[in-house]
Coordinates of C-alpha atoms in Angstrom, one line a residue:
X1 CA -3.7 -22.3 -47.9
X2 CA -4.8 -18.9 -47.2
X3 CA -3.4 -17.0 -44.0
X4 CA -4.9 -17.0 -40.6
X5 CA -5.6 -14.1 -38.7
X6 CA -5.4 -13.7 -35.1
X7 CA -8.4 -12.0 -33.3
X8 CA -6.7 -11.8 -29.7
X9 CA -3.5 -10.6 -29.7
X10 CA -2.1 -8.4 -26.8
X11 CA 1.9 -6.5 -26.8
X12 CA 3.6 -5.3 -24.4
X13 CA 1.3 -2.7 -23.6
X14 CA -0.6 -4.6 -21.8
X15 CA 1.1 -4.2 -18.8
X16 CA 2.5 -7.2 -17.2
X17 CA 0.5 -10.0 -19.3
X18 CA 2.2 -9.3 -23.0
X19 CA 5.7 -10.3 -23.7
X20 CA 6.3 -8.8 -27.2
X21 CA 6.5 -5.2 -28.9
X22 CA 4.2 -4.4 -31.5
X23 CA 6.4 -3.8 -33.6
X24 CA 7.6 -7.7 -33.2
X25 CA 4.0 -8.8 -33.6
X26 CA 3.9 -6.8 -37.2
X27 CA 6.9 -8.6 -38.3
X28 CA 6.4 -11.8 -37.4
X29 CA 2.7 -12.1 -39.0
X30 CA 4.0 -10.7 -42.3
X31 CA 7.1 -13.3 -41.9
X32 CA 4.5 -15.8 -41.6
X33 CA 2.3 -14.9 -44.5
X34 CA -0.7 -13.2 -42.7
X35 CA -2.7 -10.7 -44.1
X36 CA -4.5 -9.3 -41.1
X37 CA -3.6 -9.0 -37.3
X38 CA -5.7 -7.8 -34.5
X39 CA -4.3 -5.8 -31.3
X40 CA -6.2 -6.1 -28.4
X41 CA -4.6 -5.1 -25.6
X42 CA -5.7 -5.6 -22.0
X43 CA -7.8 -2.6 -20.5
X44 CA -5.7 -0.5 -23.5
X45 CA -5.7 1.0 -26.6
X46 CA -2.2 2.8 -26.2
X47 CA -0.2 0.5 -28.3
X48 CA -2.6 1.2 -31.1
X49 CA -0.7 4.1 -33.1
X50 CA 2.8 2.2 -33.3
X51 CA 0.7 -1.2 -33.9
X52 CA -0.8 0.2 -36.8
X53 CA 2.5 2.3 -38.2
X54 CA 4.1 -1.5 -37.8
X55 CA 1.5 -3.0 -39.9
X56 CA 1.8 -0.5 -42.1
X57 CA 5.3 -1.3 -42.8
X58 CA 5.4 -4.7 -42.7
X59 CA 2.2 -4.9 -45.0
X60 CA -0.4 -6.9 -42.4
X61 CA -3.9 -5.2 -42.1
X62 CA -4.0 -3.9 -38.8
X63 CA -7.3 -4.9 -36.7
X64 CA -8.1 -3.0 -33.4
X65 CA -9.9 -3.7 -30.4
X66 CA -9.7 -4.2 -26.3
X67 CA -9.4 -6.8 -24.2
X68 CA -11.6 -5.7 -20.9
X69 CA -13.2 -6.7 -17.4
X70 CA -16.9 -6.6 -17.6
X71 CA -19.1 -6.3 -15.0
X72 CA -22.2 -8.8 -14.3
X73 CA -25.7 -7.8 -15.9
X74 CA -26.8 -7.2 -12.4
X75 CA -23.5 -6.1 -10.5
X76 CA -23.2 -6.3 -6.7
X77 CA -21.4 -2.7 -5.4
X78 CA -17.9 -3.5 -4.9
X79 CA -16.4 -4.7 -1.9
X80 CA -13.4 -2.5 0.1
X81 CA -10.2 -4.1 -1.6
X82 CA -8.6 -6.7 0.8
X83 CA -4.9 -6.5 1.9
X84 CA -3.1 -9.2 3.7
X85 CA -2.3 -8.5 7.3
X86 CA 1.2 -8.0 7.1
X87 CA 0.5 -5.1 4.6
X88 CA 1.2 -5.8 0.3
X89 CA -1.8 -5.8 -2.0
X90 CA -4.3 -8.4 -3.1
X91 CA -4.8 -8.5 -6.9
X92 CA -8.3 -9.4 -7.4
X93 CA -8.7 -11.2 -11.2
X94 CA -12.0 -12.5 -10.6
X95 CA -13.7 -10.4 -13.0
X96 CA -14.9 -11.9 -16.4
X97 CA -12.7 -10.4 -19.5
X98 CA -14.2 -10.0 -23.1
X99 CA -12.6 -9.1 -26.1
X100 CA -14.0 -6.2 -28.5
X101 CA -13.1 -5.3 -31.7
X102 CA -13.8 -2.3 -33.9
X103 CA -15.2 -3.2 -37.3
X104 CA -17.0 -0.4 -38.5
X105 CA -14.6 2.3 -39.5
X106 CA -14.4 5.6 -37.1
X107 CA -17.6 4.4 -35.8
X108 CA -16.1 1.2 -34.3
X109 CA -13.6 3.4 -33.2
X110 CA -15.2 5.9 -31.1
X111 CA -16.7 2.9 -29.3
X112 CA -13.7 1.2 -28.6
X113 CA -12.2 4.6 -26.9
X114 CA -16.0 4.7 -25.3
X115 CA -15.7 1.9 -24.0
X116 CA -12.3 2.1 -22.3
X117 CA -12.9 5.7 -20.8
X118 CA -16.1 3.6 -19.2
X119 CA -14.1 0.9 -17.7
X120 CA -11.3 3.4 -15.9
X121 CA -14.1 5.5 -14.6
X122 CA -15.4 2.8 -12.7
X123 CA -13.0 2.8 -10.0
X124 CA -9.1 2.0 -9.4
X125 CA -9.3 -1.4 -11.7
X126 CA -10.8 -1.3 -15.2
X127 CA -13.9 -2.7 -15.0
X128 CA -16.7 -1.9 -17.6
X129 CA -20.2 -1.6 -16.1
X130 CA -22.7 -4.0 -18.2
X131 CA -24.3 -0.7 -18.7
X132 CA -21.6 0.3 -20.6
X133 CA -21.7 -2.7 -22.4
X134 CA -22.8 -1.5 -25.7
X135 CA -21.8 -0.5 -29.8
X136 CA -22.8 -0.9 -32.9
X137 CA -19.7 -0.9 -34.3
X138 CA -18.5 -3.6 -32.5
X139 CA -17.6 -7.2 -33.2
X140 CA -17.2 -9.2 -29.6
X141 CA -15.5 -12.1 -28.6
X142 CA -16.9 -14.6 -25.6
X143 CA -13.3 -16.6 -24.5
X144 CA -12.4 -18.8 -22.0
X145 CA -12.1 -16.1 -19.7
X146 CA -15.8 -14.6 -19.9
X147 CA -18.8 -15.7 -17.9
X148 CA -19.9 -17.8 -20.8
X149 CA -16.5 -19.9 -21.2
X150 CA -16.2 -20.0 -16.9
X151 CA -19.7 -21.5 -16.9
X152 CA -18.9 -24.0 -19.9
X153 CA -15.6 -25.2 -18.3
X154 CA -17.6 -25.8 -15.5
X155 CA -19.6 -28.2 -17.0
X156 CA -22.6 -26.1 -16.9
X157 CA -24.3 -25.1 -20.6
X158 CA -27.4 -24.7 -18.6
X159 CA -26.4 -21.8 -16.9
X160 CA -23.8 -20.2 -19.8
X161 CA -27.5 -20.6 -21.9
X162 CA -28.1 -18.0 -19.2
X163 CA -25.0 -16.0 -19.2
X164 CA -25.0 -15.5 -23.5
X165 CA -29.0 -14.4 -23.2
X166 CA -28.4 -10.4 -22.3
X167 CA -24.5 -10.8 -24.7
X168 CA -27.0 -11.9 -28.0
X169 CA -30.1 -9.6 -26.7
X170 CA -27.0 -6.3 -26.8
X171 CA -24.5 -7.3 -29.4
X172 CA -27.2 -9.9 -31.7
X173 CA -25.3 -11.3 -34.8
X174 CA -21.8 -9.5 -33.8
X175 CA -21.4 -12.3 -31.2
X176 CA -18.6 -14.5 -31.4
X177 CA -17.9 -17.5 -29.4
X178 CA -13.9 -17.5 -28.9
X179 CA -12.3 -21.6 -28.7
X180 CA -8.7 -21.2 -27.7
X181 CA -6.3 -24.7 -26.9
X182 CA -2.6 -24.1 -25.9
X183 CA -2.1 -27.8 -25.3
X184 CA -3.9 -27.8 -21.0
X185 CA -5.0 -30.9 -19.4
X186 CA -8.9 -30.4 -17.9
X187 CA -11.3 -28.6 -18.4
X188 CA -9.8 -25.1 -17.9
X189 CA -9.0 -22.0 -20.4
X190 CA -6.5 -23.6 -22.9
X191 CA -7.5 -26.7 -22.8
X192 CA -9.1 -29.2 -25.4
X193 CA -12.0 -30.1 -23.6
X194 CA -12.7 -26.0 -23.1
X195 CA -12.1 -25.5 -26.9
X196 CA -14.6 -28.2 -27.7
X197 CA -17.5 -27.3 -26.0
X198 CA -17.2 -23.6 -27.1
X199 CA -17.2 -25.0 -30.8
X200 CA -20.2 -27.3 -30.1
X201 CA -22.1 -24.6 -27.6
X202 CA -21.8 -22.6 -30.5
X203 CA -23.6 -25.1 -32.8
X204 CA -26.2 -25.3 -30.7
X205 CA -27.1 -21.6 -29.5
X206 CA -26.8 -20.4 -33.1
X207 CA -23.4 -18.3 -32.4
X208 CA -21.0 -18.2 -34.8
X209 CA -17.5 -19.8 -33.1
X210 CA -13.9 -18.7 -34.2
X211 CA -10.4 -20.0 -33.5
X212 CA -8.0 -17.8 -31.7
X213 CA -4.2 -18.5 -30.1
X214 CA -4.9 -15.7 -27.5
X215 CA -1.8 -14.6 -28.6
X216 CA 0.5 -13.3 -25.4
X217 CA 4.3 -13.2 -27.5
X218 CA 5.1 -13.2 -30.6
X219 CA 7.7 -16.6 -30.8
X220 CA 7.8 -19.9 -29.1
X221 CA 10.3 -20.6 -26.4
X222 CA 8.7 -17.1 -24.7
X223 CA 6.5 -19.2 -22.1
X224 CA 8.9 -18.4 -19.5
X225 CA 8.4 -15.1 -20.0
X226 CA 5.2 -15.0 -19.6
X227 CA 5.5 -16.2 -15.7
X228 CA 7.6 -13.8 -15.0
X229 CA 4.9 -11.3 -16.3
X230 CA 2.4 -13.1 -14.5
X231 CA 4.3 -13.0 -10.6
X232 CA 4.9 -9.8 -11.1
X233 CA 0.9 -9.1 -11.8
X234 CA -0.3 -11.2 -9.0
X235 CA 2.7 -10.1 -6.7
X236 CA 3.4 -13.9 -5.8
X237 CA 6.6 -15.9 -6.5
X238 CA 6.9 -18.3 -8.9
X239 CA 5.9 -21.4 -7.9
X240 CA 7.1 -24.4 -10.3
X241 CA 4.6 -26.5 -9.4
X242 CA 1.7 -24.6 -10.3
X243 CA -0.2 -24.5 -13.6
X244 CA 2.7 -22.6 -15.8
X245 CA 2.5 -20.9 -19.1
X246 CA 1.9 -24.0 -21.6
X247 CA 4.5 -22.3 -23.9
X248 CA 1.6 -22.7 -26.5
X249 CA 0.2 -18.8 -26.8
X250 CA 2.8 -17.4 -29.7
X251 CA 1.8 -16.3 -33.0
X252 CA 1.1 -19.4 -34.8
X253 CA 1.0 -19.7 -38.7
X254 CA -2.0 -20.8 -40.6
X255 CA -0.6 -24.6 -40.7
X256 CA -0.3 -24.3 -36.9
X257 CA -3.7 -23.3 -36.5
X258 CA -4.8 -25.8 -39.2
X259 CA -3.7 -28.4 -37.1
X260 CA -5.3 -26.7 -33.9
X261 CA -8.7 -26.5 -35.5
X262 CA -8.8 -30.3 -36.7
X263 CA -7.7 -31.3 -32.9
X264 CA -10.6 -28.8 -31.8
X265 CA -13.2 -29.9 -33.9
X266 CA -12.6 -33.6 -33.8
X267 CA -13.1 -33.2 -29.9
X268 CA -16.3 -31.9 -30.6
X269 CA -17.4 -35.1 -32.0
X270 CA -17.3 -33.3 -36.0
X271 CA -15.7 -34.2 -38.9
X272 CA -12.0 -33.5 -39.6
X273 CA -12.7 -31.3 -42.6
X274 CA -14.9 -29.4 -40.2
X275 CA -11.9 -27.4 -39.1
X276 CA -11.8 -25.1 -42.3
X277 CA -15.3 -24.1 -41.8
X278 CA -13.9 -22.7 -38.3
X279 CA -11.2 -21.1 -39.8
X280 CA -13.5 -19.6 -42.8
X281 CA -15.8 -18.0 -40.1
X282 CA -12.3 -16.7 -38.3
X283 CA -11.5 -15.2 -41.8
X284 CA -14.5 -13.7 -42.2
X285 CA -14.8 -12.4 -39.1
X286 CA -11.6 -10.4 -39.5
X287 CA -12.7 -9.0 -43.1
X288 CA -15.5 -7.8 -41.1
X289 CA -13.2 -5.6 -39.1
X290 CA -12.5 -2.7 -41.8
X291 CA -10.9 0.5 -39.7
X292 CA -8.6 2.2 -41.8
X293 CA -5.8 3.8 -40.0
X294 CA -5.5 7.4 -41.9
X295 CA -9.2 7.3 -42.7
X296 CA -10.5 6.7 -39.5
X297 CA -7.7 6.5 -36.9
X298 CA -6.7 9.8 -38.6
X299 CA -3.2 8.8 -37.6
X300 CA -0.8 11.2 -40.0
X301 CA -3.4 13.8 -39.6
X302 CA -3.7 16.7 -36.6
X303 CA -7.5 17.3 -35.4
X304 CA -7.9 21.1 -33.9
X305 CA -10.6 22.8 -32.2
X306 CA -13.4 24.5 -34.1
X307 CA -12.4 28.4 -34.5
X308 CA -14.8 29.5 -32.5
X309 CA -14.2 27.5 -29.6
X310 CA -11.1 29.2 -29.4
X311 CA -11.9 32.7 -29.8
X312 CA -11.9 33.6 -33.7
X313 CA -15.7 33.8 -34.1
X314 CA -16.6 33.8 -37.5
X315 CA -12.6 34.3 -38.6
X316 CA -10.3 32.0 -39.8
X317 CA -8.2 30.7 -37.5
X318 CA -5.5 32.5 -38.8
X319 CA -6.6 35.9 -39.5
X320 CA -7.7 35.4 -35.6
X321 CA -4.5 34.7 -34.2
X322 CA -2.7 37.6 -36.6
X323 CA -5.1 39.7 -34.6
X324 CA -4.2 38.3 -31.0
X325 CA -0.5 38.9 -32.2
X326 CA -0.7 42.4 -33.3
X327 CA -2.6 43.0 -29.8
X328 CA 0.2 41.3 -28.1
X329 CA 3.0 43.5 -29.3
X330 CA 0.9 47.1 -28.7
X331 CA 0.6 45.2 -24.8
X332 CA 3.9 44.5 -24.7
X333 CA 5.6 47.9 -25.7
X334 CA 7.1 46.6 -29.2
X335 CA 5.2 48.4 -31.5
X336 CA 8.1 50.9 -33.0
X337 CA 10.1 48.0 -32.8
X338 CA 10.7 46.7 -36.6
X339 CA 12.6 43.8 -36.1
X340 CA 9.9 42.6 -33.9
X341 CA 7.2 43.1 -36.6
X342 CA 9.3 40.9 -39.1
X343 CA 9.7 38.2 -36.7
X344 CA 6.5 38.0 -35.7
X345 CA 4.7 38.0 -39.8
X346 CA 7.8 35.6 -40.3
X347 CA 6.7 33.2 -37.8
X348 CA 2.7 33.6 -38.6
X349 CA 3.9 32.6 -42.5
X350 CA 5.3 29.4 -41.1
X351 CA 2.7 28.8 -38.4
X352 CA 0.3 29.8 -41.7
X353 CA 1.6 27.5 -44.3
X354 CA 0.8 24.7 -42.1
X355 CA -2.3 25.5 -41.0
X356 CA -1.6 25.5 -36.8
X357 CA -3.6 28.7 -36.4
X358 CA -6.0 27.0 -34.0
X359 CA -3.5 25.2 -32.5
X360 CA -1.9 28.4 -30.7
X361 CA -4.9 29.9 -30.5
X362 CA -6.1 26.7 -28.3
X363 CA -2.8 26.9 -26.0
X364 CA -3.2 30.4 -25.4
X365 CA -6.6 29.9 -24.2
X366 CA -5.7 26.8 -21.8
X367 CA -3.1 29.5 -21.1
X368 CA -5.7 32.1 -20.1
X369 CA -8.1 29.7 -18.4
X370 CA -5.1 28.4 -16.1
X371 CA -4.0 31.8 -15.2
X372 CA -7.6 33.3 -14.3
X373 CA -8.2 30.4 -12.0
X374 CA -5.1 32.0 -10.2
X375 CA -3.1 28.7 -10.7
X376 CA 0.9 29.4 -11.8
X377 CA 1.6 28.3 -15.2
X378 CA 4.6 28.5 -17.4
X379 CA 6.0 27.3 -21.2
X380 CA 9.5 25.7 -21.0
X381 CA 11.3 23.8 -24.1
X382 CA 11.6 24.9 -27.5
X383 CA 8.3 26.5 -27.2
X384 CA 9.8 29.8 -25.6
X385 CA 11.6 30.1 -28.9
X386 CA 8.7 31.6 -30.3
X387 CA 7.9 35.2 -30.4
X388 CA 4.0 34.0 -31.0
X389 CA 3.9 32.2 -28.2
X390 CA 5.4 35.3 -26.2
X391 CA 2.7 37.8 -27.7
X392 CA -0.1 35.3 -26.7
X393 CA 0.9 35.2 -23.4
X394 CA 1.9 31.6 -23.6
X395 CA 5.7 32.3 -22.8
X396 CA 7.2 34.9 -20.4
X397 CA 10.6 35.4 -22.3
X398 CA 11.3 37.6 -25.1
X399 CA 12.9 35.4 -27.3
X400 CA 14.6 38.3 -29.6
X401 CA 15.9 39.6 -26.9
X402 CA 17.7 36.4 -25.4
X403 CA 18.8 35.4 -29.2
X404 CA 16.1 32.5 -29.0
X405 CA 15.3 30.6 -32.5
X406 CA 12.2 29.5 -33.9
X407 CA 13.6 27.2 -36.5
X408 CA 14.4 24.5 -32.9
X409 CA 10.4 25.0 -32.1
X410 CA 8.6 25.2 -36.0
X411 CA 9.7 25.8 -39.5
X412 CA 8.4 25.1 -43.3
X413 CA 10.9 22.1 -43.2
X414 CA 9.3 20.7 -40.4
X415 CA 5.8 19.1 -41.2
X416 CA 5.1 17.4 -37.1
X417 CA 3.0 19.1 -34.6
X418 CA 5.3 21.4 -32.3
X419 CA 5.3 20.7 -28.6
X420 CA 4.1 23.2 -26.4
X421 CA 4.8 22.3 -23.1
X422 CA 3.1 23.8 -20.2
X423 CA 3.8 23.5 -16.5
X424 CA 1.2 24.2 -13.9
X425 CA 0.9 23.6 -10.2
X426 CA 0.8 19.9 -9.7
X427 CA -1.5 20.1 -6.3
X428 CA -3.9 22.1 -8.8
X429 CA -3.5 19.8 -11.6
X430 CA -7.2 17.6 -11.4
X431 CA -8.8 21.6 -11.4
X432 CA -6.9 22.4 -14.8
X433 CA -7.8 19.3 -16.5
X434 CA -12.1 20.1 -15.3
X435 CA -11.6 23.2 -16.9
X436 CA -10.2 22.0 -20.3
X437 CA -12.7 19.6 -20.0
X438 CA -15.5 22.1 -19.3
X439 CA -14.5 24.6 -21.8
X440 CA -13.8 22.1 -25.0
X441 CA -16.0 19.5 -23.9
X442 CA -15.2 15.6 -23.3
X443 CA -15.9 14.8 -27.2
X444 CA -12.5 16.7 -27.8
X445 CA -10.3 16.2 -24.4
X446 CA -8.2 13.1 -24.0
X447 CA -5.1 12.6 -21.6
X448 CA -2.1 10.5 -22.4
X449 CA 0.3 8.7 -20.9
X450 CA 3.7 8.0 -21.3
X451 CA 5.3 4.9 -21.5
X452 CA 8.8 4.5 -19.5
X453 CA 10.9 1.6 -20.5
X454 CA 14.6 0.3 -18.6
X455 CA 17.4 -1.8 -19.1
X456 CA 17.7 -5.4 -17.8
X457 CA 19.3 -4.8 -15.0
X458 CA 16.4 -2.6 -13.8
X459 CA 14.1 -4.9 -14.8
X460 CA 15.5 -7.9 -12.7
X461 CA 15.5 -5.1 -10.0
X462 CA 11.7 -4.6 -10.1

């Protein structure tokens, strides 16, 4: 039968709700003959670059999209957090979730990133404003956990009617209706009754429904897992006789979710052979979703400023950074100094032959920026190596003169983006980032984050 592919999946990266790299996701749909696999990680898209490189090697077509908060139609400000008197936190999950995926190349893309950026701005939780709420390259997913699901769970199609009016008035024919069963009792996300109505709610509004594990790890047994993640989110014990991980949300194989989408359907009150209609408009959803990682990722590729938002006018980035060189050296008192001249055309060769003009020439003027806004800033790591980076005014020391080498920093041998790492006044650190923003524009300006992992016994610690 042909493979399934998964809609909703989230790793690791979604911080305290997956259980399973990446990586491990990749693996385990090619192991269990998938051809596609969708990431979609809570309020995140930073898993994305090591999803797709996985994929890539394990030869599943990677899908991409976001698993967020949204805010109601007509949102009511939000209230001061509450804390509990004795001090802690109070983690407020009230909010409706929705899944979006990308499914129209760079296009898709750009609104996934859009739509993320919109959701952090809102305030110290993700949370999307409905305003935000938009993209035409966007495929999106109504769950269990959205307005529509809450309402149907309660018993009420009346008012999820309601609820899907404004989802089919923004997002029309790219509205999905998500079932999900992981084997719950009642009425509740996961459970058979939920999946059903979804399925038949669908039938009757005119939405197309799909199947989806809302994948959370990648094997079974990892249930327990997944409580452990889920304390640690809502800052509560575990509590063994509360509603637990069914054990059900792993990355099932196509006969798995065969047998899911007969149990669903037949609930419904349709014909057994119904299910492989479900799992055809699954399918055919995910061939919808065609972002291609090089393409329009442009993962493998580096993406500079335009010349002459760095300086070079109409010049080539090159010949414009020659030039800022050569000034550098007259500045600097090394212009009867030969072995300085052949280091620094040596080193514009290399930085030449693969094409990182712009690239210096966009440090240098971060450099410039930072310094005239009187805020302290300094190169450190291999960086300094470079006499370029001294002329520019990016590094202090003279790296011929303290034996520094270039070859640890860049050479023709080397084909990845050098680091240059730059260190400025923390307490001024917000004023920096403005004016990066300011000079190059938001369209160009991202920050990232880095991702710290531990050992076991750490983890037990936390």
């Amino acid at each position: 039968m042909p493979g399934f592919a998964h809609l909703h999946t989230v790793s690791g990266f979604s911080l305290r709700y997956g259980a399973s790299h990446p990586e491990r996701l990749a693996e385990r749909a090619s192991e269990r003959g998938m051809d596609a696999l969708a990431l979609t990680d809570r309020d995140t898209l930073a898993g994305t670059v090591r999803f797709a490189k996985a994929c890539a090697g394990s030869g599943v077509r990677p899908l991409f999209g976001v698993n967020l908060a949204v805010a109601a139609e007509e949102a009511a400000p939000r209230e001061r957090r509450r804390t509990p008197v004795r001090g802690g936190a109070f983690v407020d999950e009230s909010a409706p979730r929705v899944t979006f995926l990308a499914r129209d190349g760079a296009r898709g893309w750009a609104d996934l990133c859009r739509l993320v950026t919109a959701a952090h701005a809102a305030g110290p939780t993700p949370l999307l404003p409905w305003a935000g709420n938009h993209g035409d390259g966007l495929l999106v997913l109504l769950g269990p956990g959205s307005d529509v699901g809450r309402a149907l769970a309660a018993g009420r199609p009346d008012r999820a009617a309601r609820l899907l009016a404004p989802w089919r008035e923004v997002h029309g024919d790219a509205l999905r209706l998500e079932a999900v069963w992981h084997g719950r009792t009642g009425t509740g996300p996961g459970s058979l009754r939920l999946a059903a109505r979804t399925v038949g709610f669908a039938a009757e509004q005119g939405v197309r429904p799909v199947l989806s594990n809302a994948v959370r790890y990648a094997d079974p047994g990892q249930g327990p897992v997944a409580d452990v993640l889920d304390a640690a989110r809502r800052l509560v014990p575990i509590d063994p006789r509360a509603e637990l991980d069914s054990g059900e949300a792993w990355l099932k194989d196509a006969q798995a979710m065969l047998q899911v989408a007969e149990r669903v359907v037949e609930a419904a009150g349709y014909r057994r052979d119904t299910a492989h209609r479900l799992l055809e408009q699954t399918r055919a959803t995910a061939a919808e979703c065609r972002v291609d990682p090089e393409g329009d990722l442009g993962i493998g590729t580096v993406h500079f400023p335009e010349p002459h938002l760095v300086g070079a006018g109409r010049r080539t980035a090159q010949r414009a950074l020659a030039s800022r060189a050569a000034a550098g050296m007259l500045r600097l008192g090394y212009g009867d100094r030969r072995a300085y001249w052949e280091r620094m055309h040596q080193e514009l060769d290399i930085i030449g032959h693969h094409g990182f003009g712009s690239y210096f020439l966009t440090v240098a003027q971060v450099v410039d920026d930072v310094r005239e806004m009187g805020i302290r800033v300094a190169a450190r790591g291999s960086g300094a190596g470079s006499l370029v980076n001294h002329l520019l005014g990016i590094a202090h020391a003279d790296p011929v003169e303290h034996g520094l080498l270039m070859e640890r920093f860049l050479s023709k041998e080397r084909v990845v983006l050098p680091d240059i790492d730059i260190d400025v006044e923390s307490a001024r650190r917000l004023e920096v980032y403005r004016a990066i923003i300011d000079r190059f524009g938001t369209e160009r300006v991202a920050t990232v984050s880095m991702p710290e992992t531990y050992r076991v016994r750490h983890a037990i610690r936390d």
